[in-house]
Tab-separated table of C-alpha atoms (C1' of nucleotides) in Angstrom:
chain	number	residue	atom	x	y	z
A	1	UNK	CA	0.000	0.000	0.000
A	2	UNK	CA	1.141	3.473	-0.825
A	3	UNK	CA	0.461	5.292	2.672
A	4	UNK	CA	0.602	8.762	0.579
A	5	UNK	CA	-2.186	7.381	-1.817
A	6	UNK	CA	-4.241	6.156	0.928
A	7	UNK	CA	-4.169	9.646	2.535
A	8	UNK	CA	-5.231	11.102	-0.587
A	9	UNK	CA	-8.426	8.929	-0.818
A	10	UNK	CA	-9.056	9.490	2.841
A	11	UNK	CA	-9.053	13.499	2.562
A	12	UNK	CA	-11.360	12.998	-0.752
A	13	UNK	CA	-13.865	10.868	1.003
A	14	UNK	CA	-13.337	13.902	4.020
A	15	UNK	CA	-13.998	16.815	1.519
A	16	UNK	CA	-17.062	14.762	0.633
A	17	UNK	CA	-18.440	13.145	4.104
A	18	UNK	CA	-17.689	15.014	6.652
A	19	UNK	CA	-19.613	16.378	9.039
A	20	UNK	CA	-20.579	20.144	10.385
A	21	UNK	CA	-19.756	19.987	14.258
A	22	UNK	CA	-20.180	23.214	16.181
A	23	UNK	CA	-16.198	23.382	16.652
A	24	UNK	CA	-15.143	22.624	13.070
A	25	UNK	CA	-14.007	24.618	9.997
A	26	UNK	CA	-15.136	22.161	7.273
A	27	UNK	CA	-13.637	22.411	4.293
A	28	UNK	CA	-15.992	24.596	2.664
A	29	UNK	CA	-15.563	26.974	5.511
A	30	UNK	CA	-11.555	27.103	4.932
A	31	UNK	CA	-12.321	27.854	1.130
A	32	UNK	CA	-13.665	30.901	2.398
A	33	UNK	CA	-10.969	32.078	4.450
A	34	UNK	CA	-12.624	30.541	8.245
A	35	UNK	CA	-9.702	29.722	10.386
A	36	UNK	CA	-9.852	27.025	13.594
A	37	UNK	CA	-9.660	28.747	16.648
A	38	UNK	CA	-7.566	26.991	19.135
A	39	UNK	CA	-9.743	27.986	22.290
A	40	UNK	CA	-12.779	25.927	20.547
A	41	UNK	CA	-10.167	23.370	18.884
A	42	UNK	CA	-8.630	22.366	22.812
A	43	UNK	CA	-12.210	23.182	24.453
A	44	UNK	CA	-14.030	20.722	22.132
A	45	UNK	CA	-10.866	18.392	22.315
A	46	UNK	CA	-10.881	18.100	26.085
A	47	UNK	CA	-14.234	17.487	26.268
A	48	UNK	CA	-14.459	14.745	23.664
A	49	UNK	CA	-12.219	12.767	25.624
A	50	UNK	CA	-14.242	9.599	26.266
A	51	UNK	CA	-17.025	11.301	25.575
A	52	UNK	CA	-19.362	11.323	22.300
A	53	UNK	CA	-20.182	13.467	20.111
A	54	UNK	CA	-23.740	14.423	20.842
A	55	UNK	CA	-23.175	14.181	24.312
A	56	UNK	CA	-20.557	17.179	23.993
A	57	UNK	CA	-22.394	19.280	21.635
A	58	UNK	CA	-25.001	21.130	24.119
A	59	UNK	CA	-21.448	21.453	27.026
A	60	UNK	CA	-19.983	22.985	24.498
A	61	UNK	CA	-22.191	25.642	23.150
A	62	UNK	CA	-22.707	26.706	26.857
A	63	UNK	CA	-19.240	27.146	27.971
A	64	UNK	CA	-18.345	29.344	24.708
A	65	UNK	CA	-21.583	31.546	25.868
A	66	UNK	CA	-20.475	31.521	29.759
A	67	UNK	CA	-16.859	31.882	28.607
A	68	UNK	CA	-15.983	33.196	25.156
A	69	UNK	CA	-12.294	33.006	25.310
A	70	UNK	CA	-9.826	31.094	27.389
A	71	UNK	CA	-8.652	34.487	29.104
A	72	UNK	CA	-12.688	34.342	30.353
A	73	UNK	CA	-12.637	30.702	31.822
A	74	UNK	CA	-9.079	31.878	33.338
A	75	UNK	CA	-10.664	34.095	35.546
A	76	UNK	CA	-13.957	32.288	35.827
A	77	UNK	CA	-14.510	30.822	39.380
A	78	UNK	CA	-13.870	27.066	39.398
A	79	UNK	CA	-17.070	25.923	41.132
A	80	UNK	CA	-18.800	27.734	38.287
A	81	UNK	CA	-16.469	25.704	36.198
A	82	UNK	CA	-17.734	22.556	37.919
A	83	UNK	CA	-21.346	23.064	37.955
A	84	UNK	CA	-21.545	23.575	34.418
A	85	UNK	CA	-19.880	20.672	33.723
A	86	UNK	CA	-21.658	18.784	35.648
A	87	UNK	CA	-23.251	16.010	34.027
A	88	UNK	CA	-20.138	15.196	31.746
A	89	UNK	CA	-18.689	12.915	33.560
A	90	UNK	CA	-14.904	12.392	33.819
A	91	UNK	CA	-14.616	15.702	36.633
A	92	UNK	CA	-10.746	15.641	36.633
A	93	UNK	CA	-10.881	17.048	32.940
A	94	UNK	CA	-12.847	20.033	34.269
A	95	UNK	CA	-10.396	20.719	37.058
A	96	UNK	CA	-7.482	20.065	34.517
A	97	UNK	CA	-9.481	22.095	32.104
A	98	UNK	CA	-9.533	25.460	34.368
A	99	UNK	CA	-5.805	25.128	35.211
A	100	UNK	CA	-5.082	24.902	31.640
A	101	UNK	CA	-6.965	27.720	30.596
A	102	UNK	CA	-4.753	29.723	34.184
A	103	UNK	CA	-1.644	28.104	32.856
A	104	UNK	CA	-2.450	29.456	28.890
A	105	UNK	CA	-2.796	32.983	30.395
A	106	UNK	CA	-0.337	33.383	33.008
A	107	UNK	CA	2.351	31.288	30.896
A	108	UNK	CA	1.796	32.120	27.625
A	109	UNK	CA	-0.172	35.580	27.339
A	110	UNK	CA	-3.783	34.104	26.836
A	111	UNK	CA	-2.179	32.094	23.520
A	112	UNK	CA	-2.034	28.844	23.336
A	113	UNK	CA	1.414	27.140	22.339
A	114	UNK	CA	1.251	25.680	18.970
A	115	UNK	CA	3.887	22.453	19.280
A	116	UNK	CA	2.826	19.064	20.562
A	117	UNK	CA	5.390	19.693	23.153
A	118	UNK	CA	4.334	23.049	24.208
A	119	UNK	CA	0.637	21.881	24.721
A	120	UNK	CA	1.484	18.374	26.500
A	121	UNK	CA	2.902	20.574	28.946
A	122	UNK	CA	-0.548	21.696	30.181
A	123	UNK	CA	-2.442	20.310	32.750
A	124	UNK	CA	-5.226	17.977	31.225
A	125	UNK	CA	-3.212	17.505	27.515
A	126	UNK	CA	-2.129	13.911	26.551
A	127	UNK	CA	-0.252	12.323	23.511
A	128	UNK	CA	-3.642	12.163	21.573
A	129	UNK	CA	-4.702	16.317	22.399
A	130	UNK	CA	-1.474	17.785	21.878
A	131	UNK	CA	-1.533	15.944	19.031
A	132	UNK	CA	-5.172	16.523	17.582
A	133	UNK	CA	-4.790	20.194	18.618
A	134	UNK	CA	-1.399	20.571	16.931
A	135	UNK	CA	-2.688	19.447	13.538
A	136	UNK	CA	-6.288	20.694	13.494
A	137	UNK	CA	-5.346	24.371	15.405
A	138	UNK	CA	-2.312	24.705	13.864
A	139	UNK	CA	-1.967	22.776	10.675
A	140	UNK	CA	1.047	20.758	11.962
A	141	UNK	CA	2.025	16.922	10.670
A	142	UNK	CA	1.552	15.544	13.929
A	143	UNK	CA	0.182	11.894	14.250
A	144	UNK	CA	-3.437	11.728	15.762
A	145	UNK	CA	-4.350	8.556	17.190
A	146	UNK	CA	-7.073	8.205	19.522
A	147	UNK	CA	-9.609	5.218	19.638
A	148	UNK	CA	-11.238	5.481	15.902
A	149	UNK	CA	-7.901	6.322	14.759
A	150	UNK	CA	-6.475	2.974	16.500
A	151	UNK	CA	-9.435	0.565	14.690
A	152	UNK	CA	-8.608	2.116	11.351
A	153	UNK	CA	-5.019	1.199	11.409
A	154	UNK	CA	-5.613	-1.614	13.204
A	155	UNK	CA	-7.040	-2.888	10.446
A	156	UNK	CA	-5.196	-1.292	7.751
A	157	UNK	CA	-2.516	-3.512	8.591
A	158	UNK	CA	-4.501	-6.528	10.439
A	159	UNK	CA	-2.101	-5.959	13.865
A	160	UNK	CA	-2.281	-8.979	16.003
A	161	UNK	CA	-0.914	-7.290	18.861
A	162	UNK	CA	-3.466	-6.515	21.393
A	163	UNK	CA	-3.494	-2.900	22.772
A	164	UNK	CA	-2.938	-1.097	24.086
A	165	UNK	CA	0.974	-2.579	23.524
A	166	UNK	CA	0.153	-2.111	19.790
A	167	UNK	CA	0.166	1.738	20.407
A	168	UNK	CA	3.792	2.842	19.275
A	169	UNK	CA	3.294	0.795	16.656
A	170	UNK	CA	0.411	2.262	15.397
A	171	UNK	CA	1.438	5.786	15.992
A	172	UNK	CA	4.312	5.689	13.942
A	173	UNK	CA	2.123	3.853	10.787
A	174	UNK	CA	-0.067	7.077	11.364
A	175	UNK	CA	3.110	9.236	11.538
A	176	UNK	CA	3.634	7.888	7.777
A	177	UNK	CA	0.437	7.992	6.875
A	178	UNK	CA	0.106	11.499	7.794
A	179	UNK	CA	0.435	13.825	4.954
A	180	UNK	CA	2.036	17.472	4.852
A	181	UNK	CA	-0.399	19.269	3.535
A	182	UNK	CA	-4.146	19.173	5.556
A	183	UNK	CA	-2.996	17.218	8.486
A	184	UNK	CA	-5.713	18.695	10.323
A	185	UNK	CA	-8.567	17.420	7.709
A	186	UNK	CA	-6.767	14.305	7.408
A	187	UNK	CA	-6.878	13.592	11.442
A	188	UNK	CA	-10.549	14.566	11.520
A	189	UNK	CA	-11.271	12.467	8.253
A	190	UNK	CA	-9.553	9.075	9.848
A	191	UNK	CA	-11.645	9.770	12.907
A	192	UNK	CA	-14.939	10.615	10.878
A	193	UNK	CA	-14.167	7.401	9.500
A	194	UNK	CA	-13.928	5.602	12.075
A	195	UNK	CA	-17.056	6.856	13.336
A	196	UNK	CA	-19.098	6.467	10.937
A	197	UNK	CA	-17.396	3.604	8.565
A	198	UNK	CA	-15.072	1.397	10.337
A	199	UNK	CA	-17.138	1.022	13.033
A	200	UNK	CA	-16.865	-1.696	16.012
A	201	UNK	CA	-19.396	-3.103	15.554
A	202	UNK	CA	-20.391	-4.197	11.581
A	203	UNK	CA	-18.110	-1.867	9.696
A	204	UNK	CA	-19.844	-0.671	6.618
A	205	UNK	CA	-16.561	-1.667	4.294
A	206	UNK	CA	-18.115	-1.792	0.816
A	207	UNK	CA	-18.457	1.997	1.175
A	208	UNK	CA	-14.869	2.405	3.072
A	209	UNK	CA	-12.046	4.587	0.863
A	210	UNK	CA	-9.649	2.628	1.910
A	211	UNK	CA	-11.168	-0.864	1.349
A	212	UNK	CA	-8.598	-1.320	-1.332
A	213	UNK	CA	-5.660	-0.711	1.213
A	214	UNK	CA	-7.000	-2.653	4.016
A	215	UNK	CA	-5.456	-6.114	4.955
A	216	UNK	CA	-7.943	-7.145	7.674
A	217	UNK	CA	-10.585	-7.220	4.899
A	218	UNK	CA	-8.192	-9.062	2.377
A	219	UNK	CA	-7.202	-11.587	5.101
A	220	UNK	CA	-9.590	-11.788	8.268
A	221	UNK	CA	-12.731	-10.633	10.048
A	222	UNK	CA	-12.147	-6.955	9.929
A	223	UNK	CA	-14.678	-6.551	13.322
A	224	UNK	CA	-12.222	-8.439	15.393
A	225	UNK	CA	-9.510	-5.632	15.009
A	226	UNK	CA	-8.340	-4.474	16.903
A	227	UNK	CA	-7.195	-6.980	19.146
A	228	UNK	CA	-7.540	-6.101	23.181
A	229	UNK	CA	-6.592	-7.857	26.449
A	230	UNK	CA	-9.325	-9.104	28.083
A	231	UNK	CA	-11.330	-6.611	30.881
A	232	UNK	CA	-11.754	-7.382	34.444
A	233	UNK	CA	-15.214	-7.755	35.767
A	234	UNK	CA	-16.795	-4.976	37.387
A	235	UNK	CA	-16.955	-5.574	41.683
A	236	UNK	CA	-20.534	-4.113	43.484
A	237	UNK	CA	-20.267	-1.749	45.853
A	238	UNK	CA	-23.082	-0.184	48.336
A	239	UNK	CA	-23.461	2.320	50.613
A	240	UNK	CA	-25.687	4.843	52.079
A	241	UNK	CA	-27.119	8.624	51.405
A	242	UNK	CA	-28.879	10.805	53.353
A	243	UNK	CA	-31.260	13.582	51.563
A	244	UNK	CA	-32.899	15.718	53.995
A	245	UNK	CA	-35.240	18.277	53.790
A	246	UNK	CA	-35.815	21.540	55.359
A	247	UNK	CA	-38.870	23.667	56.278
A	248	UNK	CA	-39.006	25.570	53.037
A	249	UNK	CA	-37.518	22.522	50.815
A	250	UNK	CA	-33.903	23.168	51.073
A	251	UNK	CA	-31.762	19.932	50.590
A	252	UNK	CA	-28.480	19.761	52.841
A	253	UNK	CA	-25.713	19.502	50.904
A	254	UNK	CA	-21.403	18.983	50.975
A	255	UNK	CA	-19.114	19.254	48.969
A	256	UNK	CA	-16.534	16.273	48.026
A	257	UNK	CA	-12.571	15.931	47.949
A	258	UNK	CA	-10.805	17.583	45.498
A	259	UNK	CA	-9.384	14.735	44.289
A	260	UNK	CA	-10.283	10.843	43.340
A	261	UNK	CA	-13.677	9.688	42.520
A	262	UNK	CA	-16.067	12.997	41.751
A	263	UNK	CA	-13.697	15.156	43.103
A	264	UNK	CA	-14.705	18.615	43.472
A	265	UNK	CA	-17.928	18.041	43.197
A	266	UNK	CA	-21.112	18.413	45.378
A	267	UNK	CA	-22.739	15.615	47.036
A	268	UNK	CA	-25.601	14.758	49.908
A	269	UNK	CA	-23.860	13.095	53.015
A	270	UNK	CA	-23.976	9.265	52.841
A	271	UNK	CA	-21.657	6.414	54.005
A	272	UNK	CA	-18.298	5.233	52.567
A	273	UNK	CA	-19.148	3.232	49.531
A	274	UNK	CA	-17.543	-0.492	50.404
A	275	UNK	CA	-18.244	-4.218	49.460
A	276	UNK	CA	-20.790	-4.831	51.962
A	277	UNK	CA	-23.566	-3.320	54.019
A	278	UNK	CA	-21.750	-1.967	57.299
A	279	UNK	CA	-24.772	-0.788	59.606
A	280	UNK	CA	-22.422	0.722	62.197
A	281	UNK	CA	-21.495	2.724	59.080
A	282	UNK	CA	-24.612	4.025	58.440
A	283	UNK	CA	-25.578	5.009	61.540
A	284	UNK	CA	-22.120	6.966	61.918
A	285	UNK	CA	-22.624	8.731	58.806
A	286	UNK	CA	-25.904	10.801	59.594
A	287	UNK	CA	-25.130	14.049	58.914
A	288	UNK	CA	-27.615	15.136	61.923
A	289	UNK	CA	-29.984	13.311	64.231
A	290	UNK	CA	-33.346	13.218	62.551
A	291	UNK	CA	-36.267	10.792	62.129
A	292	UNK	CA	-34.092	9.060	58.850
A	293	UNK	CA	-36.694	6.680	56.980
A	294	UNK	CA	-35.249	4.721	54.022
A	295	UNK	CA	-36.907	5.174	50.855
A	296	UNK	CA	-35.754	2.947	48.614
A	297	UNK	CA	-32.064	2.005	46.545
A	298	UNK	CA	-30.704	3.467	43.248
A	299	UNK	CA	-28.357	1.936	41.261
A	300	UNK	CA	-25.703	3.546	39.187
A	301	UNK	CA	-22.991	2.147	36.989
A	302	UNK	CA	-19.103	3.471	37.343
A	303	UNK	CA	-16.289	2.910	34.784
A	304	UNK	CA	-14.848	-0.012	37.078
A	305	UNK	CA	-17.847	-0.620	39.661
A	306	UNK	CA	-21.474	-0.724	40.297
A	307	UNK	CA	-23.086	1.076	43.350
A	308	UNK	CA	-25.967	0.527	44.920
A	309	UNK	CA	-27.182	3.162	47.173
A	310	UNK	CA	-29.907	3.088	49.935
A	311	UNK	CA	-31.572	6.375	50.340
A	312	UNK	CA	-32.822	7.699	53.541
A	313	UNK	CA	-34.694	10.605	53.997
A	314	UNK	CA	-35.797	13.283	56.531
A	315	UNK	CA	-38.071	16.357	56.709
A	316	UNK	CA	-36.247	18.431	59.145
A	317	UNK	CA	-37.597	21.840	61.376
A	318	UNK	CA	-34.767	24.087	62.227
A	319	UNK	CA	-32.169	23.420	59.322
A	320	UNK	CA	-29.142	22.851	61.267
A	321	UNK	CA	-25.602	24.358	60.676
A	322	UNK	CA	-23.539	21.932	61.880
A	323	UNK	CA	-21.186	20.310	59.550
A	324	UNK	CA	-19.434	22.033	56.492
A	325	UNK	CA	-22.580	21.188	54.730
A	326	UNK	CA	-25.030	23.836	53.382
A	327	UNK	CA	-28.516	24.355	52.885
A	328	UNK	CA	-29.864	24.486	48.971
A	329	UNK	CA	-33.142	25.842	48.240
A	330	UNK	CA	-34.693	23.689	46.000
A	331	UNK	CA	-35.125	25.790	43.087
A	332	UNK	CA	-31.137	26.151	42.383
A	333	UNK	CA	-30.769	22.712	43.276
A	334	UNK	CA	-30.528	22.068	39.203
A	335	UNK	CA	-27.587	24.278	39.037
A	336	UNK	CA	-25.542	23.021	41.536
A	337	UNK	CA	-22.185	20.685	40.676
A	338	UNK	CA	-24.528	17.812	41.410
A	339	UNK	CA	-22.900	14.418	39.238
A	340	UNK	CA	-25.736	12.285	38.136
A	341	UNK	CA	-25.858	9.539	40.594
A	342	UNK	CA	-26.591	12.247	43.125
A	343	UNK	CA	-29.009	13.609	41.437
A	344	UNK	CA	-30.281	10.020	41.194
A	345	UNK	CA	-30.471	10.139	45.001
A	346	UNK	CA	-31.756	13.051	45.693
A	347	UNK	CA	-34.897	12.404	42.828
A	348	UNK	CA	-35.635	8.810	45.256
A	349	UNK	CA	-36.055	10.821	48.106
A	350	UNK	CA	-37.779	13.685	46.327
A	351	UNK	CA	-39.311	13.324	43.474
A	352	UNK	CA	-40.282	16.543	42.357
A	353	UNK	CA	-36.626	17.683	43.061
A	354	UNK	CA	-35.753	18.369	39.418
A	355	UNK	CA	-37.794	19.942	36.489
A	356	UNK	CA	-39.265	17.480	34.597
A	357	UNK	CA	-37.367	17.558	30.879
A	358	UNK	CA	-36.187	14.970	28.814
A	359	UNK	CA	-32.710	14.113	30.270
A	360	UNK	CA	-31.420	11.133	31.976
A	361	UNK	CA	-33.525	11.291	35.382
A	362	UNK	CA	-36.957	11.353	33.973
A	363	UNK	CA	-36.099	7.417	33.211
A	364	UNK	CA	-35.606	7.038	36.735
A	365	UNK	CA	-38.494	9.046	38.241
A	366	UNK	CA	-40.721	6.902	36.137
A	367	UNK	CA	-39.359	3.388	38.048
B	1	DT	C1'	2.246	-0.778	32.459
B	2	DA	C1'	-2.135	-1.109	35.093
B	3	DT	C1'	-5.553	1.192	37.289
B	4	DG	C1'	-8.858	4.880	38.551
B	5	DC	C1'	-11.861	7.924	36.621
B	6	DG	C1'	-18.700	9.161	34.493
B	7	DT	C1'	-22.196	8.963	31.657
B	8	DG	C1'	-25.575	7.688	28.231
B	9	DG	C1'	-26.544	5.485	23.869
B	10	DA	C1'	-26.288	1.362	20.764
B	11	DT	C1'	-26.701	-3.445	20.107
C	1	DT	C1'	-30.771	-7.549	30.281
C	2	DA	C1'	-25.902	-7.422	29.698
C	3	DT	C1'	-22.215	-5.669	27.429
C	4	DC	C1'	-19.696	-2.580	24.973
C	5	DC	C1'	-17.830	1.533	24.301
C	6	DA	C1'	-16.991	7.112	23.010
C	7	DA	C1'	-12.065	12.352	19.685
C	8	DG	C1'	-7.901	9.789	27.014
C	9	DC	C1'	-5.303	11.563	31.039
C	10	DA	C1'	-2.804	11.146	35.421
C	11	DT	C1'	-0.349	8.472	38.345
DNA sequence: TATGCGTGGAT
DNA sequence: TATCCAAGCAT
């Protein structure tokens, strides 16, 4: 296989496929003169990590309203930061993503470096957003491989070795692939592609531009590429949480660690979460003494466990102070840096708590 | 290198 | 229902 022709064919099927995403200058858009803004190019970047594409699209048309440019989300406060991206998942990014944005403006004069090197630097930057920014931002050959890019090549060149040990060795097949001129368009086409072509799951191939240049399909079971060590099963956890309510409807809430599992973000007081059910535990982990009654479990599914929570809850009088908690009214509890499985919680123990809209909770109300 | 880190949609 | 997995990063 010629890796330049291949790239060709790739950019044509780009220039004719791809797709208008808030963030992007399609090609039509560069034909008249549009350039990528690096702000939107990291913004949409960092968020994207893990994270699809519709599920990003609403985050990021509100942060570019709440903060146009990265000098704005500099000086923004970071439990604004927080609550707004609450919901997203992956908190770390925010925190990472607000010391960026700091680092860009104290460091570098409110512009963002335009090497691979200079952005990996960052807080919150990998291999894969240096790179993607580097090319896309600033038109540089760098070698962007993130998951769609990985199944492409994978099966390019049918790699038996499982990843992610298989990574250098993709990364430098990119790194030839990669052509001088468009890198940015050719980085978005291979991951277009991927999306949308070379999928997991029953790749459309007969309408791939590179089915001609692709060994898996020549040789093998293109789905089975690429090849992955085998995943640990996922433990149970449970615990306790303990929503209560004050005279006018306020929920008492905390706010978590700044680090680990939803760091930085807000939570109602509960238990530890552990492998069993620890009733000393949950007696210890009132917040207050009230007249607790349980009302019910939720369940919610982590990257590498599954926690079930029982909820208790408790209409109190005098909304005490004690604690380093705080007293939300219930109309701004929506706004708060609330992570969905607390927001699970707190909708079991009240479920009027959130507006009713089409979102991820109305699922649960309904059960 | 292996593990911890969210969430919701597709199959 | 169960499983996979989506434009990864930090440690």
């Amino acid at each position: 296989m010629k890796s330049a022709d291949a790239a060709i064919r790739l950019l044509s099927w780009y220039d004719r496929h791809h797709r208008d995403l808030p963030w992007r200058v399609s090609p039509p858009m560069a034909r008249d003169g549009v350039v990528a803004d690096p702000y939107h190019i990291w913004l949409s970047e960092v968020m994207l990590q893990q994270t699809t594409v519709q599920a990003v699209k609403p985050y990021f048309q509100k942060f570019l309203q709440l903060w146009p440019r990265v000098m704005d989300l500099a000086a923004a406060d970071t439990e604004e930061v927080m609550k707004a991206w609450a919901g997203l998942g992956y908190y770390a990014r925010a925190r990472n993503l607000k010391k960026c944005a700091e680092a860009v403006a104290r460091d570098h004069g409110g512009v963002f470096p335009d090497t691979e090197e200079g952005l990996k630097a960052l807080p919150g930057i990998g291999d894969y957003t240096a790179a993607a920014v580097s090319a896309i931002a600033f038109n540089r050959q760098s070698a962007v491989l993130d998951g769609n890019v990985e199944r492409v090549i994978s099966r390019l060149h049918a790699i038996e070795t499982p990843l992610p040990a298989a990574k250098l060795q993709m990364r430098a097949l990119v790194a030839e692939m990669t052509p001088t001129g468009r890198p940015g368009d050719f980085a978005q086409g291979m991951m277009d592609l991927g999306a949308t072509i070379c999928t997991p799951k029953r790749p459309a191939c007969a309408l791939c531009p590179l089915n001609d240049d692709c060994l898996a399909l020549k040789t093998a079971d293109p789905e089975t590429f690429p090849r992955k060590a085998a995943k640990k099963e996922k433990p149970l956890r449970v615990g306790a949480a303990f929503v209560a309510s004050g005279a006018d409807g306020a929920v008492y809430l905390q706010k978590r660690g700044e680090t680990g599992l939803l760091g930085g973000m807000t939570e109602v007081p509960g238990t530890p979460w552990t492998s069993r059910i620890d009733g000393d535990n949950t007696i210890a982990a009132q917040p207050f003494a009230a007249p607790w009654e349980p009302c019910g479990t939720i369940t919610h599914i982590f990257t590498h466990f599954e926690l079930r929570l029982s909820i208790y809850r408790a209409n109190v009088a005098t909304q005490n102070k004690t604690g380093n908690g705080w007293w939300e009214p219930l109309a701004s509890l929506e706004a708060q840096a609330l992570p969905t499985v607390m927001k699970k919680a707190i909708a079991q123990a009240i479920p009027h708590a959130f507006k009713s809209r089409r979102g991820p909770l109305d699922e649960l109300r309904n059960t």
